[in-house]
Coordinates of C-alpha atoms in Angstrom, one line a residue:
M1 CA 0.0 0.1 0.2
S2 CA 1.2 3.4 -0.9
N3 CA 1.2 6.5 1.0
D4 CA -1.0 8.2 -1.1
E5 CA -3.5 5.4 -1.1
L6 CA -3.3 5.3 2.7
R7 CA -3.7 9.2 2.7
V8 CA -7.1 8.8 0.5
L9 CA -8.2 6.2 3.2
V10 CA -7.5 8.3 6.0
V11 CA -9.3 11.6 4.5
T12 CA -12.2 9.5 3.5
T13 CA -12.7 7.7 6.9
L14 CA -11.8 11.2 8.9
T15 CA -14.5 12.9 7.0
T16 CA -16.9 10.2 7.4
L17 CA -16.4 9.8 11.2
V18 CA -16.4 13.7 12.0
S19 CA -19.6 14.3 9.7
S20 CA -21.7 11.6 11.6
G21 CA -20.7 12.6 15.0
K22 CA -18.9 9.4 15.9
L23 CA -15.6 11.3 17.3
S24 CA -15.2 12.8 20.8
F25 CA -12.0 14.8 21.2
P26 CA -9.7 14.8 22.3
M27 CA -8.5 11.4 21.7
S28 CA -5.2 9.6 21.4
A29 CA -4.2 8.6 17.7
M30 CA -4.1 4.9 18.9
S31 CA -8.0 5.3 19.8
L32 CA -8.5 7.1 16.4
L33 CA -6.7 4.3 14.4
T34 CA -9.1 2.0 16.0
R35 CA -12.2 3.8 14.9
V36 CA -10.5 4.2 11.3
V37 CA -9.8 0.4 11.0
S38 CA -13.4 -0.5 12.2
T39 CA -15.1 2.0 9.7
K40 CA -16.0 0.3 6.4
V41 CA -14.4 1.4 3.2
P42 CA -16.6 2.7 0.5
S43 CA -16.7 0.3 -2.6
G44 CA -14.9 1.9 -5.6
L45 CA -12.8 4.4 -3.6
F46 CA -9.7 3.1 -5.5
V47 CA -9.4 2.7 -9.2
N48 CA -6.2 0.7 -9.6
P49 CA -5.3 -0.3 -6.0
S50 CA -2.0 -1.6 -5.6
T51 CA -3.2 -4.4 -3.5
P52 CA -6.8 -6.0 -3.1
N53 CA -7.1 -5.0 0.4
I54 CA -6.4 -1.1 1.1
R55 CA -6.9 -1.0 4.9
F56 CA -5.1 0.0 8.0
R57 CA -4.1 -2.5 10.9
L58 CA -3.3 -1.5 14.4
T59 CA 0.4 -2.5 13.7
D60 CA 0.5 0.6 11.5
Q61 CA 0.1 3.1 14.2
S62 CA 3.7 4.9 13.2
R63 CA 2.5 5.4 9.7
F64 CA -0.9 6.5 10.7
E65 CA 0.5 9.1 13.0
K66 CA 3.0 10.4 10.3
L67 CA -0.1 10.8 7.6
L68 CA -2.1 12.8 10.6
E69 CA 1.2 15.1 11.2
D70 CA 1.4 15.7 7.4
L71 CA -2.4 16.6 7.4
S72 CA -2.2 18.9 9.9
Q73 CA -0.3 21.1 7.7
T74 CA -1.5 20.3 4.3
W75 CA -5.2 19.4 4.3
N76 CA -7.2 22.2 3.0
E77 CA -10.7 21.0 3.9
A78 CA -10.1 20.8 7.7
S79 CA -8.2 21.7 10.5
I80 CA -6.3 18.8 12.8
S81 CA -4.9 20.1 15.8
L82 CA -2.4 17.5 17.5
L83 CA -0.4 17.2 20.9
R84 CA 2.6 15.3 21.1
E85 CA 3.5 14.8 24.5
N86 CA 6.0 12.1 26.3
G87 CA 6.1 10.0 23.0
L88 CA 2.4 9.9 22.8
L89 CA 0.2 11.7 20.1
T90 CA -2.9 12.9 20.9
V91 CA -5.7 14.4 18.2
Q92 CA -7.1 17.4 20.0
D93 CA -9.4 18.6 17.5
I94 CA -10.5 18.1 13.8
A95 CA -12.5 21.0 12.5
F96 CA -13.8 21.0 8.9
Y97 CA -14.5 24.5 7.1
P98 CA -17.8 24.9 5.9
S99 CA -18.3 24.2 2.2
G100 CA -17.2 26.9 -0.1
H101 CA -14.9 28.7 2.5
A102 CA -11.2 28.6 2.2
P103 CA -9.1 28.3 5.3
P104 CA -7.5 31.2 7.0
A105 CA -5.1 33.0 4.8
E106 CA -2.2 32.7 6.9
A107 CA -2.8 28.8 7.0
T108 CA -2.4 28.4 3.4
S109 CA 0.4 30.7 2.5
G110 CA 3.8 29.2 1.8
D111 CA 5.6 31.2 4.8
A112 CA 6.8 28.8 7.3
T113 CA 5.7 31.1 10.2
A114 CA 2.2 30.7 9.2
S115 CA 2.5 26.9 8.4
R116 CA 3.3 26.5 12.0
K117 CA 0.2 28.4 12.9
R118 CA -1.7 25.7 11.7
K119 CA 0.2 22.9 13.0
R120 CA -0.4 22.3 16.8
V121 CA 2.1 19.5 17.4
I122 CA 4.1 19.8 20.7
D123 CA 6.9 17.5 21.0
E124 CA 8.4 17.5 24.5
D125 CA 10.4 14.1 24.1
A126 CA 13.3 16.3 24.3
D127 CA 12.6 18.6 27.1
S128 CA 14.3 18.0 30.3
A129 CA 11.8 17.3 33.3
A130 CA 14.1 18.9 35.5
G131 CA 13.4 22.3 34.7
D132 CA 14.4 23.4 31.1
E133 CA 12.3 26.3 29.7
E134 CA 9.3 25.6 28.1
T135 CA 9.2 26.5 24.5
E136 CA 6.4 28.7 23.4
E137 CA 3.6 27.2 21.4
T138 CA 1.7 28.7 18.5
Y139 CA -1.7 27.8 18.0
E140 CA -3.9 27.9 14.7
E141 CA -6.6 30.3 14.3
L142 CA -9.4 28.8 12.7
G143 CA -11.4 31.6 11.8
A144 CA -14.8 32.1 12.6
N145 CA -16.3 29.6 10.2
A146 CA -14.6 26.9 12.1
T147 CA -17.3 24.0 12.9
S148 CA -16.0 22.3 16.1
T149 CA -16.2 22.3 20.0
L150 CA -12.7 23.7 20.2
G151 CA -13.1 25.8 17.3
S152 CA -15.8 28.0 18.8
L153 CA -13.5 28.7 21.4
S154 CA -11.6 31.9 21.6
K155 CA -7.8 31.8 21.1
E156 CA -7.2 32.3 25.0
M157 CA -9.6 29.3 25.8
R158 CA -8.1 27.2 23.5
E159 CA -4.4 28.2 24.9
A160 CA -5.8 27.4 28.4
Y161 CA -7.5 23.9 27.3
V162 CA -4.1 22.9 25.8
I163 CA -2.3 23.5 28.9
L164 CA -4.6 21.8 30.9
Q165 CA -4.2 18.9 28.5
R166 CA -0.3 18.6 29.4
S167 CA 1.4 17.1 31.9
T168 CA 3.1 18.7 34.9
A169 CA 6.7 19.1 35.8
R170 CA 6.2 17.4 38.9
G171 CA 4.5 14.4 36.9
R172 CA 7.5 13.9 34.6
L173 CA 10.0 14.3 37.3
L174 CA 8.0 11.2 39.3
A175 CA 8.2 9.4 35.7
E176 CA 11.9 10.0 35.5
Q177 CA 12.3 8.8 39.6
F178 CA 10.5 5.8 39.2
H179 CA 11.4 4.7 35.7
S180 CA 12.7 0.9 35.5
P181 CA 16.2 1.1 35.8
E182 CA 16.9 -1.7 33.2
E183 CA 14.7 -1.5 29.9
R184 CA 13.3 -5.2 30.0
F185 CA 10.5 -4.8 28.0
E186 CA 10.4 -6.6 24.5
A187 CA 7.3 -6.2 22.4
I188 CA 5.9 -8.9 20.9
C189 CA 5.1 -9.1 16.9
S190 CA 1.4 -9.2 16.0
H191 CA 1.9 -11.8 13.5
I192 CA 3.3 -14.3 16.4
T193 CA 5.6 -16.6 14.3
K194 CA 8.8 -15.8 12.1
D195 CA 7.1 -17.3 8.9
D196 CA 4.1 -15.1 9.0
C197 CA 6.3 -12.0 10.1
S198 CA 8.7 -12.8 7.1
K199 CA 5.6 -13.2 4.7
A200 CA 4.1 -9.8 6.0
R201 CA 7.3 -7.8 5.6
R202 CA 7.6 -9.1 2.1
L203 CA 4.1 -7.8 1.2
N204 CA 4.6 -4.5 2.6
P205 CA 6.6 -2.4 0.4
S206 CA 7.5 0.2 2.6
T207 CA 9.4 -2.4 4.9
S208 CA 12.8 -2.6 4.7
S209 CA 14.3 -5.7 2.8
S210 CA 17.5 -5.9 4.8
T211 CA 16.1 -8.1 7.4
A212 CA 13.5 -10.9 7.1
I213 CA 12.0 -10.4 10.2
C214 CA 11.0 -7.5 12.5
D215 CA 13.1 -6.8 15.9
R216 CA 10.3 -8.2 18.2
V217 CA 9.6 -11.2 20.0
H218 CA 8.2 -14.3 18.1
F219 CA 6.9 -17.9 19.0
R220 CA 6.8 -21.0 17.3
A221 CA 3.8 -23.5 17.3
L222 CA 4.3 -26.6 19.6
I223 CA 3.2 -29.2 17.1
R224 CA 2.7 -32.5 19.2
P225 CA 1.3 -36.1 17.9
H226 CA -2.0 -35.0 19.7
T227 CA -2.4 -31.5 18.4
D228 CA -5.2 -30.2 15.9
V229 CA -4.1 -27.3 14.2
T230 CA -7.6 -26.7 12.7
L231 CA -8.7 -25.8 16.6
G232 CA -6.6 -22.8 16.8
H233 CA -4.5 -21.9 19.9
C234 CA -5.6 -22.5 23.1
S235 CA -7.4 -20.0 25.2
Y236 CA -4.7 -20.6 28.2
L237 CA -1.8 -21.2 26.4
N238 CA 1.2 -21.5 28.5
T239 CA -1.3 -21.6 31.7
C240 CA -3.3 -24.7 30.3
Y241 CA -3.2 -27.4 32.9
S242 CA -2.2 -29.8 30.3
E243 CA 1.0 -28.2 29.8
P244 CA 4.1 -30.0 31.3
T245 CA 5.5 -26.4 32.1
Y246 CA 2.6 -25.7 34.1
S247 CA 3.1 -28.7 36.0
Q248 CA 6.6 -28.1 37.0
S249 CA 5.9 -24.6 38.4
P250 CA 7.0 -24.3 42.2
S251 CA 3.8 -22.5 42.7
I252 CA 1.6 -25.4 42.2
P253 CA 1.0 -27.5 45.5
P254 CA 1.7 -31.3 45.7
F255 CA -0.8 -33.8 46.3
P256 CA -2.2 -33.9 50.0
G257 CA -0.8 -36.7 51.7
A258 CA 2.8 -36.5 50.3
T259 CA 5.7 -36.6 52.7
H260 CA 6.7 -32.6 53.2
S261 CA 8.1 -30.6 55.7
H262 CA 5.6 -27.9 56.2
G263 CA 3.8 -28.5 52.9
Q264 CA 6.8 -28.2 51.0
A265 CA 8.9 -31.0 49.0
P266 CA 12.6 -31.8 50.1
P267 CA 15.3 -29.7 48.1
N268 CA 15.8 -30.2 44.7
T269 CA 12.9 -32.6 44.2
R270 CA 9.2 -32.4 43.7
G271 CA 6.0 -34.7 44.2
P272 CA 3.4 -34.9 41.9
A273 CA 1.5 -31.8 41.1
S274 CA -1.8 -31.3 42.3
L275 CA -3.7 -30.1 39.4
P276 CA -7.5 -30.1 39.1
S277 CA -9.4 -32.4 37.6
G278 CA -12.1 -31.3 35.0
L279 CA -10.5 -27.7 34.4
G280 CA -8.5 -26.2 31.6
A281 CA -8.9 -26.3 27.8
G282 CA -11.5 -29.0 26.8
G283 CA -12.3 -29.7 30.3
R284 CA -9.3 -31.8 30.4
G285 CA -6.7 -32.2 33.6
K286 CA -3.1 -32.9 33.4
E287 CA -3.7 -36.6 34.6
K288 CA -6.4 -37.1 31.5
A289 CA -6.4 -36.5 27.7
P290 CA -3.8 -33.7 26.6
C291 CA -4.7 -30.5 25.3
R292 CA -5.4 -30.7 21.5
Y293 CA -5.1 -26.9 21.0
L294 CA -2.0 -25.1 19.7
H295 CA 0.7 -24.0 22.1
Y296 CA 3.6 -22.0 21.8
E297 CA 7.0 -21.5 22.8
L298 CA 9.6 -18.6 22.6
D299 CA 11.4 -18.9 19.1
W300 CA 14.6 -16.7 19.7
D301 CA 17.8 -17.3 18.1
E302 CA 21.0 -15.2 18.3
G303 CA 20.9 -12.0 16.0
D304 CA 17.1 -12.2 15.3
G305 CA 16.3 -8.8 13.9
E306 CA 19.3 -7.3 14.9
I307 CA 20.1 -5.3 11.9
T308 CA 16.3 -3.6 12.3
R309 CA 17.0 -3.4 16.1
I310 CA 20.3 -1.4 15.4
A311 CA 18.4 0.9 13.0
N312 CA 15.9 1.6 15.4
G313 CA 18.4 2.5 18.1
K314 CA 17.9 -0.4 20.1
G315 CA 20.2 -2.4 22.0
K316 CA 22.4 0.7 22.2
E317 CA 24.1 1.4 25.6
V318 CA 21.9 4.1 27.3
T319 CA 23.8 7.3 29.0
K320 CA 22.4 7.7 32.6
K321 CA 21.9 11.2 33.4
N322 CA 21.3 12.8 36.9
I323 CA 17.8 12.7 37.8
H324 CA 16.6 15.8 39.9
K325 CA 15.1 13.9 42.9
L326 CA 11.6 15.0 43.7
G327 CA 10.9 15.5 47.6
I328 CA 8.0 12.9 48.1
G329 CA 7.3 11.3 51.2
Q330 CA 9.9 8.9 52.6
G331 CA 7.4 6.7 54.5
P332 CA 6.4 6.5 58.1
A333 CA 10.3 6.8 59.2
G334 CA 10.5 9.8 57.4
K335 CA 13.7 9.1 55.9
A336 CA 14.8 6.2 53.4
M337 CA 15.6 2.7 55.3
P338 CA 17.3 -0.2 54.4
A339 CA 14.9 -3.2 53.5
L340 CA 15.0 -6.4 55.5
P341 CA 15.2 -9.5 53.6
P342 CA 12.4 -11.6 52.9
Q343 CA 10.6 -12.9 55.9
W344 CA 7.8 -15.7 56.2
I345 CA 5.8 -17.9 58.6
N346 CA 4.4 -21.1 57.5
C347 CA 1.0 -21.6 59.6
D348 CA -2.6 -22.2 59.5
L349 CA -4.1 -18.7 59.0
R350 CA -7.1 -19.6 60.5
R351 CA -6.0 -20.3 64.0
F352 CA -2.4 -18.6 64.4
D353 CA -2.4 -15.7 66.9
Y354 CA -1.7 -12.6 64.9
S355 CA -1.2 -10.5 68.1
V356 CA 2.2 -11.9 68.4
L357 CA 3.1 -10.2 65.0
G358 CA 2.8 -6.6 66.0
K359 CA 1.6 -3.8 64.0
F360 CA 1.9 -3.1 60.0
H361 CA 1.7 0.0 57.8
V362 CA 0.5 -2.1 55.1
I363 CA -1.4 -5.2 54.6
M364 CA -2.1 -7.2 51.5
A365 CA -4.3 -10.3 51.2
D366 CA -5.3 -12.7 48.6
P367 CA -7.9 -14.8 50.1
P368 CA -9.2 -17.8 48.9
W369 CA -12.7 -16.7 48.6
D370 CA -15.5 -19.2 48.2
I371 CA -16.7 -18.0 44.9
H372 CA -18.7 -21.1 43.9
M373 CA -16.6 -22.5 41.5
S374 CA -14.2 -25.6 41.0
L375 CA -10.9 -24.2 42.3
P376 CA -7.3 -26.0 42.3
Y377 CA -6.9 -24.9 46.1
G378 CA -9.1 -24.8 49.4
T379 CA -11.6 -22.0 50.3
M380 CA -12.5 -20.4 53.3
T381 CA -16.4 -19.4 54.1
D382 CA -17.8 -16.0 54.2
D383 CA -18.0 -16.3 58.1
E384 CA -14.6 -17.3 58.2
M385 CA -13.2 -14.5 56.2
R386 CA -15.1 -11.9 58.5
A387 CA -13.6 -13.8 61.4
M388 CA -9.9 -13.1 60.3
P389 CA -8.4 -11.1 63.0
I390 CA -6.8 -8.3 60.3
P391 CA -7.8 -5.5 62.7
T392 CA -5.1 -6.6 65.0
L393 CA -2.4 -5.8 62.7
Q394 CA -2.9 -2.2 62.4
D395 CA -3.8 1.0 64.2
E396 CA -3.1 3.3 61.2
G397 CA -2.6 2.1 57.6
L398 CA -3.3 0.6 54.3
L399 CA -5.1 -2.5 53.3
F400 CA -4.9 -3.8 49.9
L401 CA -7.4 -6.6 49.1
W402 CA -7.6 -8.8 46.1
V403 CA -11.3 -9.7 45.2
T404 CA -12.8 -11.5 41.9
G405 CA -16.7 -12.5 41.2
R406 CA -19.0 -12.6 43.9
A407 CA -16.3 -11.9 46.5
M408 CA -16.0 -8.3 45.4
E409 CA -19.3 -7.7 47.5
V410 CA -18.1 -10.0 50.3
G411 CA -14.9 -8.1 50.2
R412 CA -16.3 -4.8 50.5
E413 CA -18.2 -6.1 53.6
C414 CA -15.1 -7.4 54.9
M415 CA -13.8 -4.3 55.0
R416 CA -16.6 -2.5 57.0
V417 CA -16.5 -5.7 59.3
W418 CA -12.7 -5.3 59.8
G419 CA -12.8 -1.6 60.4
Y420 CA -11.9 -0.2 57.1
T421 CA -13.0 2.4 54.8
R422 CA -12.7 1.8 50.9
V423 CA -10.8 4.7 49.2
D424 CA -10.0 3.2 45.9
E425 CA -9.7 0.4 43.6
V426 CA -7.1 -1.2 41.2
I427 CA -7.9 -3.2 38.3
W428 CA -5.4 -5.8 36.8
V429 CA -6.0 -6.3 33.1
K430 CA -4.9 -9.9 32.5
T431 CA -3.0 -10.8 29.3
N432 CA -1.7 -13.9 28.0
Q433 CA 1.5 -15.5 26.6
L434 CA 1.1 -13.6 23.5
Q435 CA 0.1 -10.4 25.1
R436 CA -3.3 -10.5 24.2
V437 CA -6.3 -9.7 26.5
I438 CA -7.5 -12.8 28.0
R439 CA -10.7 -13.8 26.5
T440 CA -11.5 -17.0 28.6
G441 CA -10.5 -16.8 31.9
R442 CA -11.4 -19.5 34.7
T443 CA -13.5 -17.5 36.5
G444 CA -16.9 -15.9 35.9
H445 CA -20.7 -17.2 35.9
W446 CA -21.9 -14.9 33.2
L447 CA -19.3 -13.4 31.4
N448 CA -15.4 -14.8 31.2
H449 CA -13.3 -12.6 33.5
T450 CA -10.6 -10.6 32.0
K451 CA -9.5 -8.6 34.9
E452 CA -9.2 -8.8 38.5
H453 CA -9.8 -6.1 41.3
M454 CA -7.8 -4.8 44.2
L455 CA -9.7 -3.0 46.7
V456 CA -8.0 -0.2 48.6
G457 CA -8.8 0.9 51.9
I458 CA -7.5 2.9 55.0
K459 CA -7.9 1.9 58.7
T460 CA -11.1 4.1 59.5
V461 CA -9.5 6.7 62.1
T462 CA -11.8 10.0 62.7
D463 CA -10.6 12.9 64.0
D464 CA -12.6 15.0 66.9
S465 CA -15.0 16.3 63.7
G466 CA -15.8 13.0 62.5
A467 CA -13.7 13.4 59.5
L468 CA -11.7 10.5 58.1
K469 CA -7.9 10.6 58.9
F470 CA -5.6 9.5 56.1
P471 CA -2.0 8.5 56.9
S472 CA 0.4 11.5 56.7
W473 CA 3.2 9.2 55.5
A474 CA 1.1 8.0 52.5
N475 CA 2.2 9.2 48.9
R476 CA -0.9 9.9 47.0
G477 CA -1.3 10.4 43.1
L478 CA 1.8 8.4 42.0
D479 CA 0.5 5.6 40.1
T480 CA -2.8 4.8 38.1
D481 CA -5.3 2.6 39.2
V482 CA -4.7 0.0 36.0
I483 CA -2.2 -2.6 35.9
V484 CA -1.7 -4.8 32.6
S485 CA 0.3 -7.8 33.1
E486 CA 0.7 -11.3 32.0
V487 CA -1.0 -14.3 33.8
R488 CA 1.2 -16.9 35.4
E489 CA 0.2 -19.6 37.6
T490 CA -3.1 -19.9 39.0
S491 CA -3.9 -17.0 41.7
R492 CA -0.5 -15.6 41.1
K493 CA -0.8 -11.6 41.1
P494 CA 1.3 -9.3 39.0
D495 CA 4.8 -8.1 40.5
E496 CA 3.7 -4.7 39.5
V497 CA 1.5 -4.3 42.4
Y498 CA 4.5 -4.3 44.8
G499 CA 6.1 -1.6 43.0
L500 CA 2.9 0.7 43.6
I501 CA 2.5 -0.1 47.2
E502 CA 6.0 0.5 48.0
R503 CA 6.1 3.6 46.4
M504 CA 2.5 4.9 48.4
C505 CA 4.6 3.7 51.5
P506 CA 8.2 3.7 51.3
G507 CA 9.7 1.5 54.3
G508 CA 7.5 0.8 57.0
R509 CA 6.1 -2.6 57.9
K510 CA 4.6 -4.8 55.3
I511 CA 2.7 -7.8 55.5
E512 CA 1.1 -10.2 52.9
V513 CA -1.7 -12.8 54.1
F514 CA -2.3 -15.7 52.0
G515 CA 1.0 -15.8 50.2
R516 CA 3.0 -18.4 48.8
K517 CA 6.8 -18.6 47.8
H518 CA 6.8 -16.7 45.0
N519 CA 5.5 -13.8 46.8
T520 CA 8.1 -13.4 49.4
R521 CA 9.9 -9.9 48.7
P522 CA 12.7 -7.6 50.7
G523 CA 10.6 -5.7 53.2
W524 CA 7.6 -7.7 53.6
L525 CA 6.4 -10.6 56.1
T526 CA 4.4 -13.3 54.3
L527 CA 2.1 -15.7 55.9
G528 CA 0.9 -18.6 54.3
N529 CA 0.4 -22.8 54.6
Q530 CA 2.8 -23.5 51.7
L531 CA 5.9 -21.5 52.8
G532 CA 8.3 -24.1 54.1
P533 CA 10.4 -23.8 57.1
D534 CA 10.1 -20.0 58.8
Q535 CA 12.5 -17.6 58.2
I536 CA 12.6 -14.4 60.3
Y537 CA 15.1 -11.7 60.6
E538 CA 13.3 -9.6 63.1
E539 CA 14.6 -11.1 66.6
D540 CA 12.0 -9.4 68.6
L541 CA 9.5 -10.8 66.3
A542 CA 10.9 -14.4 66.7
A543 CA 11.2 -14.1 70.4
R544 CA 7.3 -13.5 70.8
I545 CA 6.6 -16.3 68.1
K546 CA 8.7 -18.8 70.4
A547 CA 7.0 -17.5 73.7
K548 CA 3.6 -18.2 72.2
Y549 CA 4.3 -21.5 70.2
P550 CA 7.2 -23.0 72.4
E551 CA 7.1 -26.1 70.2
R552 CA 7.5 -24.1 67.1
N553 CA 11.1 -24.4 65.1
I554 CA 11.9 -20.8 64.6
N555 CA 14.9 -20.0 62.2
V556 CA 16.2 -16.7 63.2
M557 CA 18.4 -15.3 60.3
K558 CA 20.9 -12.4 60.4
T559 CA 20.8 -9.9 57.8
N560 CA 23.9 -11.4 55.9
D561 CA 23.1 -15.2 56.2
H562 CA 22.5 -16.3 52.3
Y563 CA 21.0 -12.9 51.3
D564 CA 22.4 -10.8 48.4
P565 CA 20.1 -7.8 47.7

């Protein structure tokens, strides 16, 4: 597809969408591309098309953005207002000039200054968040005949509107301060396999022919004797109960009754996996017929896409610059404190005396709610959940409670019973091995669940006037309430949630209830019944537990014992 053909397609589609009133601005360029992709192309639009089906795909975002930027300067029938900030392009407005009216004279002249008045593309990628001078933007003057919401505003109102849409210096500082120190993200090719990627690149004339495949991650299909490729790929992919890699996961408990110490297999050994029967793709468990759907594994060879990576500037050594530290709260201690190594206690959470643990600033819990479905682990009744001694763990602080299905209502009720006030909610949008949104979850009576919820609450403490008192040490407004992350073993939550919590409460004591071995983290105490021998670094905590449970074998660790932070 040539750029001229795509330009005609964009102009025609935008004219249709704007005239029908189906667009609401501002909107991201990706959202607009989605609408363009889903809009039917009029028949006979192209007389001699270069390909039978000229259409945009979601992977054409960069070409689509370049066309929008070009149209913002050269389209005589309408004015496009764009805003580029932190690498993201936002379409602020599209205003068509009335029939028979030409655009303003300064917008059609060849003068470079007048051209910039029509273009409202603000590129701040090169700006320093540490206080570089803001460049003065110019705004197009649409004239009295422009027909759009923004076009009807005065120049001063439009300037104010654009300023409100921009991120603040504080927001950019926070983004730099908490940016991942290592660039570990690798995008996945939308074509999935190398063969399909290579075919698509050969058919696309705009793609460089110097390399057969792109620089993104690819997968290869696992074709086994029982695989039926006509069925398509498994909805669960690498989390399918029939997959060998799933049964080898350390997060899956062994069969009950096997010989273990504190519920764990001996070191370097593993008993038979306790996999549910009747679950998984096609209703098959591990001990029954294998899954006949397609599964995938990573397909990566040394040098894959290296030419493209170098051309795109990837793989280069990144020069670290001195980041201006924003003076945000340092947590309950008021200063940066070193985190203790991971601690855990293996116990029956329904009967353990929580009073020996002391007080915590943060509690996170992923309870085994009874959601009226067959699950690969034991559950607790609603009454057992209400009776949990969560209130004894806090006088003031935050509670993060995972809920799903009917537990969304039960969880809110438990919060009230425990003495907490819900103040927010985090959504985890689940993606699969191929980084696509999960369409078939293992929970849900009416709809397949693609997300989970984490309720955020604070201990209900009021002042003399009855107003709710928020913890003074909590950092608010740092993160968003949406996490998009890949699904792993059953009930395992995304690691990103720990970063979110630790930014809200740097330092302080943190406890996770109903945790497993993969949940243990520096700075956290984990309670669960699948953790193995206790590991405790706080001597006073170990002494209290020993006094309460003299028969318990407490392994008190030193901070330099087998720990390399």
